[in-house]
């Protein structure tokens, strides 16, 4: 089951807001529907958002009626802008839009641009699963038989096209026959851990224990946690890693308890234009995500609320960043530049060979 794919002339994706109780798929050829669904977290998780953004631009291109190339491209730039405005933090959104826009901008005629935009989006979707499996293969070398692993949020198949990044590492270790166990932070406010990671691990038959976010420190102090593995939404050039709110606390807890803190992410999540975590825009979401749980009010009316959706693990707390092109260790800057350059070369080659 793919989280998102091109299916019968439309984009098809699972509605992540309904999981784990209902498995509902949405099919659309309207980029506006996809943009709204990215905003509402129907589509979520950085790599999945990146692929969705690519498909959304391609749908926009297919829909534009304009026959004159400059006008067509001007309208497509507007579509790209609309898609980029949905969420600010995960760089994969911007990366996904730009990958398709790059091929569109060099297209010779409108029909050719439409074809190449869709081809590029499909290529991104196909690459994503392979990338996750390679992250899994590299990362599983850090996981030993008998390990207890703690994860935060959902960096699984649902956050990608399939397989996952942090959960890709965990899946690969499990597939190698290592007996592992995962502590899953529930991840308030939107419960991506309880709803999505628990759903995926249970389906895969990987032993796990669900905990609330405020239990992580106690679990690290009183039980054996061998490592933390999380995904990422944007990694700055110095290795500061933005991920779901709560990741900062987990990174400090891991440091305090001498537990390695690993980040598993595709190179598309690395943003070399951003020097450090403090420069990353943190999405602030609506108050009702905090004052309610699954639609049920839990806080008094009129209470003041903060709802930052992300924070960052400072690079000094990050033990390694696991990418599809290998494991990068501190100091991160040079290693991150090298894996990004390898990835960009691979994209150019893939485009050339069609
Ligand atoms: O708000 P979300 O659910 O899109 O946030 C997702 C996360 O923070 C994930 O951990 C991150 O995107 C990595 S997914 C491989």
Short mmCIF file of C-alpha atoms and ligand atoms in Angstrom, two decimals:
data_model
loop_
_atom_site.label_atom_id
_atom_site.label_comp_id
_atom_site.label_asym_id
_atom_site.label_seq_id
_atom_site.Cartn_x
_atom_site.Cartn_y
_atom_site.Cartn_z
CA UNK A 1 0.00 0.00 0.00
CA UNK A 2 1.45 3.32 -1.05
CA UNK A 3 0.65 6.46 0.92
CA UNK A 4 0.51 8.46 -2.31
CA UNK A 5 0.65 7.43 -5.97
CA UNK A 6 -0.44 8.22 -9.52
CA UNK A 7 -3.44 6.00 -10.13
CA UNK A 8 -5.68 5.90 -13.18
CA UNK A 9 -5.03 9.49 -14.26
CA UNK A 10 -5.37 10.92 -10.76
CA UNK A 11 -3.37 11.33 -7.56
CA UNK A 12 -4.47 8.86 -4.92
CA UNK A 13 -3.51 9.18 -1.24
CA UNK A 14 -4.60 7.94 2.15
CA UNK A 15 -6.39 10.37 4.48
CA UNK A 16 -4.04 10.44 7.47
CA UNK A 17 -6.48 12.36 9.66
CA UNK A 18 -8.80 9.33 9.68
CA UNK A 19 -6.19 6.74 10.67
CA UNK A 20 -6.04 4.36 12.44
CA UNK A 21 -9.80 3.91 12.70
CA UNK A 22 -10.64 4.29 9.01
CA UNK A 23 -8.50 3.64 5.93
CA UNK A 24 -9.94 6.08 3.40
CA UNK A 25 -8.27 6.99 0.09
CA UNK A 26 -8.79 10.26 -1.74
CA UNK A 27 -8.47 10.54 -5.52
CA UNK A 28 -8.19 13.91 -7.18
CA UNK A 29 -6.96 15.75 -10.24
CA UNK A 30 -7.37 19.16 -8.58
CA UNK A 31 -4.20 20.70 -7.17
CA UNK A 32 -6.33 22.92 -4.91
CA UNK A 33 -7.68 19.84 -3.13
CA UNK A 34 -4.12 18.62 -2.62
CA UNK A 35 -2.96 22.01 -1.33
CA UNK A 36 -5.83 22.10 1.18
CA UNK A 37 -5.06 18.51 2.21
CA UNK A 38 -1.40 19.33 2.84
CA UNK A 39 -2.53 22.21 5.06
CA UNK A 40 -4.98 20.02 6.98
CA UNK A 41 -2.43 17.17 7.42
CA UNK A 42 -4.51 14.76 5.36
CA UNK A 43 -1.15 14.48 3.58
CA UNK A 44 1.71 14.90 6.04
CA UNK A 45 5.31 13.95 6.83
CA UNK A 46 8.12 15.76 5.03
CA UNK A 47 8.96 13.29 2.21
CA UNK A 48 5.28 12.60 1.53
CA UNK A 49 4.59 16.34 1.38
CA UNK A 50 7.50 16.69 -1.10
CA UNK A 51 6.08 14.07 -3.46
CA UNK A 52 2.56 15.49 -3.05
CA UNK A 53 3.84 18.96 -3.89
CA UNK A 54 5.38 17.58 -7.09
CA UNK A 55 2.13 15.89 -8.09
CA UNK A 56 0.15 19.03 -7.23
CA UNK A 57 2.30 21.17 -9.57
CA UNK A 58 1.89 18.53 -12.30
CA UNK A 59 -1.91 18.57 -11.81
CA UNK A 60 -1.81 22.37 -12.01
CA UNK A 61 0.14 22.14 -15.29
CA UNK A 62 -2.31 19.62 -16.77
CA UNK A 63 -5.26 21.87 -15.91
CA UNK A 64 -3.99 25.17 -17.37
CA UNK A 65 -5.75 25.92 -20.69
CA UNK A 66 -3.35 28.67 -21.82
CA UNK A 67 -1.56 27.67 -25.08
CA UNK A 68 1.05 30.42 -25.21
CA UNK A 69 4.22 29.25 -23.40
CA UNK A 70 5.08 32.43 -21.39
CA UNK A 71 1.49 32.84 -20.20
CA UNK A 72 1.27 29.16 -19.39
CA UNK A 73 4.46 29.34 -17.33
CA UNK A 74 3.35 32.52 -15.56
CA UNK A 75 0.14 30.80 -14.48
CA UNK A 76 2.11 27.70 -13.40
CA UNK A 77 4.36 29.90 -11.23
CA UNK A 78 1.20 31.13 -9.49
CA UNK A 79 0.11 27.54 -8.88
CA UNK A 80 3.58 26.76 -7.48
CA UNK A 81 3.27 29.74 -5.14
CA UNK A 82 -0.12 28.54 -3.89
CA UNK A 83 1.29 25.10 -3.12
CA UNK A 84 4.34 26.56 -1.38
CA UNK A 85 2.13 28.67 0.88
CA UNK A 86 0.50 25.64 2.54
CA UNK A 87 3.09 24.88 5.25
CA UNK A 88 6.35 26.71 6.02
CA UNK A 89 8.63 24.28 7.84
CA UNK A 90 9.27 21.06 5.91
CA UNK A 91 11.72 22.01 3.15
CA UNK A 92 10.58 18.99 1.12
CA UNK A 93 7.47 20.97 0.12
CA UNK A 94 9.60 23.63 -1.58
CA UNK A 95 12.01 21.01 -2.93
CA UNK A 96 9.10 19.06 -4.48
CA UNK A 97 7.60 22.14 -6.12
CA UNK A 98 10.97 23.29 -7.44
CA UNK A 99 11.90 19.89 -8.88
CA UNK A 100 8.86 19.95 -11.12
CA UNK A 101 9.16 23.67 -11.86
CA UNK A 102 12.78 23.18 -12.95
CA UNK A 103 11.75 20.81 -15.74
CA UNK A 104 8.70 22.95 -16.58
CA UNK A 105 10.76 26.13 -16.99
CA UNK A 106 13.03 24.52 -19.59
CA UNK A 107 10.21 22.81 -21.52
CA UNK A 108 9.89 23.83 -25.17
CA UNK A 109 6.13 23.86 -25.63
CA UNK A 110 3.02 23.63 -23.47
CA UNK A 111 2.25 19.99 -24.24
CA UNK A 112 5.83 18.95 -23.63
CA UNK A 113 5.91 20.88 -20.31
CA UNK A 114 2.74 19.09 -19.18
CA UNK A 115 4.23 15.68 -20.03
CA UNK A 116 7.61 16.37 -18.43
CA UNK A 117 6.06 17.86 -15.27
CA UNK A 118 4.01 14.72 -14.70
CA UNK A 119 6.98 12.49 -15.54
CA UNK A 120 9.14 14.32 -12.97
CA UNK A 121 6.47 13.98 -10.27
CA UNK A 122 6.14 10.26 -10.98
CA UNK A 123 9.93 9.89 -10.88
CA UNK A 124 10.02 11.57 -7.44
CA UNK A 125 7.40 9.15 -6.15
CA UNK A 126 9.29 6.15 -7.51
CA UNK A 127 12.61 7.40 -6.09
CA UNK A 128 11.17 7.95 -2.62
CA UNK A 129 10.65 4.30 -1.76
CA UNK A 130 14.12 3.38 -2.97
CA UNK A 131 15.60 6.24 -0.92
CA UNK A 132 13.81 5.02 2.22
CA UNK A 133 15.10 1.48 1.73
CA UNK A 134 18.64 2.80 1.38
CA UNK A 135 18.24 4.90 4.54
CA UNK A 136 17.00 1.72 6.22
CA UNK A 137 20.00 -0.27 5.04
CA UNK A 138 22.51 2.35 6.27
CA UNK A 139 20.69 3.01 9.52
CA UNK A 140 20.12 -0.61 10.48
CA UNK A 141 23.89 -0.98 10.89
CA UNK A 142 23.54 1.23 13.97
CA UNK A 143 20.87 -1.01 15.47
CA UNK A 144 21.95 -4.12 17.35
CA UNK A 145 20.01 -7.24 18.22
CA UNK A 146 18.02 -6.63 21.42
CA UNK A 147 17.90 -2.81 21.06
CA UNK A 148 15.16 -0.70 22.62
CA UNK A 149 14.57 2.30 20.36
CA UNK A 150 12.58 5.44 21.11
CA UNK A 151 10.91 7.39 18.31
CA UNK A 152 8.86 10.58 18.17
CA UNK A 153 6.05 11.52 15.75
CA UNK A 154 5.64 9.44 12.60
CA UNK A 155 8.54 9.07 10.19
CA UNK A 156 7.16 5.91 8.65
CA UNK A 157 5.66 4.73 5.38
CA UNK A 158 2.82 7.18 5.98
CA UNK A 159 5.24 10.10 6.08
CA UNK A 160 6.76 8.97 2.77
CA UNK A 161 5.55 7.01 -0.26
CA UNK A 162 6.31 3.75 1.53
CA UNK A 163 8.68 2.12 4.09
CA UNK A 164 9.68 5.27 6.00
CA UNK A 165 12.84 6.99 7.20
CA UNK A 166 13.15 6.51 10.99
CA UNK A 167 10.73 3.60 10.72
CA UNK A 168 12.66 2.48 7.62
CA UNK A 169 15.70 2.01 9.88
CA UNK A 170 13.54 0.10 12.36
CA UNK A 171 11.88 -1.99 9.61
CA UNK A 172 15.25 -2.89 8.08
CA UNK A 173 16.65 -4.00 11.46
CA UNK A 174 13.50 -6.08 12.04
CA UNK A 175 13.74 -7.62 8.55
CA UNK A 176 17.34 -8.60 9.34
CA UNK A 177 15.97 -10.68 12.22
CA UNK A 178 17.16 -8.37 15.01
CA UNK A 179 14.90 -8.56 18.02
CA UNK A 180 14.06 -4.94 18.66
CA UNK A 181 11.43 -3.07 20.63
CA UNK A 182 10.21 0.49 20.06
CA UNK A 183 8.97 3.07 22.57
CA UNK A 184 6.55 5.30 20.65
CA UNK A 185 5.90 8.86 21.91
CA UNK A 186 2.21 9.61 21.37
CA UNK A 187 3.16 13.09 19.99
CA UNK A 188 0.63 15.64 21.09
CA UNK A 189 -1.13 17.67 19.87
CA UNK A 190 -2.07 15.64 16.79
CA UNK A 191 -1.00 12.19 18.01
CA UNK A 192 1.02 11.11 14.99
CA UNK A 193 2.83 8.61 17.25
CA UNK A 194 -0.25 7.05 18.83
CA UNK A 195 -2.34 7.08 15.65
CA UNK A 196 0.18 6.48 12.86
CA UNK A 197 3.45 5.03 14.18
CA UNK A 198 1.59 2.59 16.46
CA UNK A 199 -0.60 1.63 13.46
CA UNK A 200 2.41 0.97 11.23
CA UNK A 201 4.50 -0.94 13.77
CA UNK A 202 1.56 -3.09 14.80
CA UNK A 203 0.84 -3.91 11.14
CA UNK A 204 4.52 -4.80 10.60
CA UNK A 205 4.58 -7.02 13.72
CA UNK A 206 7.34 -4.96 15.37
CA UNK A 207 7.09 -5.03 19.19
CA UNK A 208 6.31 -1.60 20.62
CA UNK A 209 5.08 0.25 23.68
CA UNK A 210 3.09 3.47 23.42
CA UNK A 211 3.98 6.20 25.92
CA UNK A 212 2.79 9.77 26.40
CA UNK A 213 5.38 12.41 25.56
CA UNK A 214 6.03 13.33 29.20
CA UNK A 215 7.05 9.72 29.99
CA UNK A 216 10.13 9.70 27.75
CA UNK A 217 12.54 10.97 30.44
CA UNK A 218 11.34 8.49 33.04
CA UNK A 219 11.53 5.63 30.52
CA UNK A 220 15.10 6.59 29.61
CA UNK A 221 16.10 6.73 33.30
CA UNK A 222 14.40 3.55 34.46
CA UNK A 223 14.52 1.22 31.45
CA UNK A 224 17.10 0.47 28.83
CA UNK A 225 16.74 2.75 25.81
CA UNK A 226 19.64 2.08 23.43
CA UNK A 227 19.00 4.83 20.91
CA UNK A 228 16.54 7.42 19.65
CA UNK A 229 15.68 7.50 15.92
CA UNK A 230 13.56 10.33 14.51
CA UNK A 231 12.81 11.83 11.12
CA UNK A 232 13.26 15.46 10.10
CA UNK A 233 11.43 18.31 8.39
CA UNK A 234 14.43 20.52 7.67
CA UNK A 235 18.09 20.02 8.48
CA UNK A 236 20.20 23.19 8.54
CA UNK A 237 23.74 23.25 7.12
CA UNK A 238 25.22 22.86 10.62
CA UNK A 239 23.09 19.75 11.36
CA UNK A 240 20.45 21.41 13.56
CA UNK A 241 17.41 19.23 12.89
CA UNK A 242 13.89 20.55 12.85
CA UNK A 243 11.24 17.92 13.49
CA UNK A 244 7.88 17.56 15.24
CA UNK A 245 7.45 19.60 18.43
CA UNK A 246 8.97 17.66 21.33
CA UNK A 247 12.06 16.55 19.40
CA UNK A 248 14.15 19.21 21.17
CA UNK A 249 13.21 17.81 24.59
CA UNK A 250 13.87 14.24 23.46
CA UNK A 251 17.33 15.24 22.18
CA UNK A 252 18.24 16.82 25.53
CA UNK A 253 16.92 13.80 27.42
CA UNK A 254 18.96 11.48 25.21
CA UNK A 255 22.11 13.54 25.82
CA UNK A 256 21.52 13.54 29.59
CA UNK A 257 21.17 9.75 29.61
CA UNK A 258 24.07 9.06 27.24
CA UNK A 259 21.75 7.65 24.56
CA UNK A 260 22.69 8.12 20.86
CA UNK A 261 20.24 10.40 19.03
CA UNK A 262 19.92 9.51 15.33
CA UNK A 263 18.13 11.45 12.60
CA UNK A 264 17.01 9.50 9.52
CA UNK A 265 16.14 11.68 6.53
CA UNK A 266 16.47 11.87 2.75
CA UNK A 267 18.88 14.46 1.33
CA UNK A 268 15.79 16.39 0.13
CA UNK A 269 15.30 17.39 3.79
CA UNK A 270 18.72 19.05 4.01
CA UNK A 271 18.58 22.81 3.44
CA UNK A 272 22.11 24.10 2.91
CA UNK A 273 20.78 27.64 2.42
CA UNK A 274 19.81 27.71 6.10
CA UNK A 275 22.84 28.05 8.37
CA UNK A 276 21.27 27.01 11.68
CA UNK A 277 18.09 25.82 13.35
CA UNK A 278 17.12 29.24 14.70
CA UNK A 279 16.74 30.48 11.11
CA UNK A 280 14.08 27.86 10.26
CA UNK A 281 10.49 29.11 10.17
CA UNK A 282 8.40 27.21 12.71
CA UNK A 283 4.78 26.69 11.74
CA UNK A 284 2.28 27.93 14.33
CA UNK A 285 -0.99 26.02 14.04
CA UNK A 286 -4.51 26.64 15.27
CA UNK A 287 -5.36 26.76 18.98
CA UNK A 288 -8.05 24.09 18.80
CA UNK A 289 -5.39 21.43 18.14
CA UNK A 290 -4.28 22.03 21.74
CA UNK A 291 -7.60 22.76 23.43
CA UNK A 292 -9.21 19.64 21.97
CA UNK A 293 -8.19 16.00 21.53
CA UNK A 294 -9.73 14.31 18.49
CA UNK A 295 -12.45 16.95 18.40
CA UNK A 296 -13.29 16.77 22.14
CA UNK A 297 -12.72 19.94 24.15
CA UNK A 298 -10.31 19.40 27.07
CA UNK A 299 -9.38 22.97 28.11
CA UNK A 300 -11.53 25.82 29.46
CA UNK A 301 -12.92 28.20 26.84
CA UNK A 302 -10.95 31.42 26.45
CA UNK A 303 -7.64 29.95 27.64
CA UNK A 304 -4.46 31.33 26.02
CA UNK A 305 -2.71 28.76 23.81
CA UNK A 306 0.62 28.34 22.00
CA UNK A 307 0.89 25.75 19.23
CA UNK A 308 4.29 25.63 17.53
CA UNK A 309 4.21 22.50 15.34
CA UNK A 310 7.99 21.97 15.26
CA UNK A 311 11.21 22.56 17.19
CA UNK A 312 14.79 21.58 16.53
CA UNK A 313 17.37 19.25 17.99
CA UNK A 314 20.61 21.26 18.17
CA UNK A 315 23.38 19.53 16.20
CA UNK A 316 25.44 19.15 19.41
CA UNK A 317 22.84 16.59 20.55
CA UNK A 318 22.66 14.75 17.19
CA UNK A 319 24.89 11.66 17.05
CA UNK A 320 24.46 10.96 13.32
CA UNK A 321 22.27 11.83 10.32
CA UNK A 322 21.33 8.79 8.26
CA UNK A 323 20.70 9.60 4.58
CA UNK A 324 20.26 7.51 1.43
CA UNK A 325 23.88 8.30 0.58
CA UNK A 326 25.33 7.23 3.89
CA UNK A 327 25.63 8.17 7.56
CA UNK A 328 26.92 11.68 8.28
CA UNK A 329 28.70 12.24 11.61
CA UNK A 330 29.57 15.51 13.38
CA UNK A 331 30.79 18.05 12.51
CA UNK A 332 28.01 17.84 9.93
CA UNK A 333 28.50 20.66 7.45
CA UNK A 334 30.95 19.05 5.04
CA UNK A 335 29.29 15.63 5.14
CA UNK A 336 25.88 17.17 4.47
CA UNK A 337 27.25 19.11 1.49
CA UNK A 338 28.76 15.94 0.09
CA UNK A 339 25.56 13.83 0.31
CA UNK A 340 23.47 16.66 -1.20
CA UNK A 341 25.88 16.98 -4.11
CA UNK A 342 25.75 13.20 -4.72
CA UNK A 343 21.94 13.34 -4.65
CA UNK A 344 21.78 16.25 -7.12
CA UNK A 345 24.03 14.34 -9.50
CA UNK A 346 21.73 11.30 -9.24
CA UNK A 347 18.69 13.47 -10.08
CA UNK A 348 20.42 14.84 -13.19
CA UNK A 349 21.33 11.32 -14.32
CA UNK A 350 17.79 10.02 -13.75
CA UNK A 351 16.34 12.87 -15.84
CA UNK A 352 18.78 12.19 -18.67
CA UNK A 353 17.96 8.51 -18.80
CA UNK A 354 14.24 9.42 -18.87
O1 LIG B 1 3.13 17.90 11.07
P1 LIG B 1 3.60 16.63 10.43
O2 LIG B 1 2.82 15.42 10.84
O3 LIG B 1 3.74 16.75 8.93
O4 LIG B 1 5.08 16.45 11.03
C1 LIG B 1 5.82 15.33 10.61
C2 LIG B 1 7.11 15.19 11.31
O5 LIG B 1 7.51 16.00 12.09
C3 LIG B 1 7.95 14.00 10.90
O6 LIG B 1 8.69 13.52 11.98
C4 LIG B 1 8.90 14.44 9.79
O7 LIG B 1 8.17 15.02 8.73
C5 LIG B 1 9.70 13.33 9.26
S1 LIG B 1 8.78 12.25 8.24
C6 LIG B 1 9.81 11.12 7.52
#
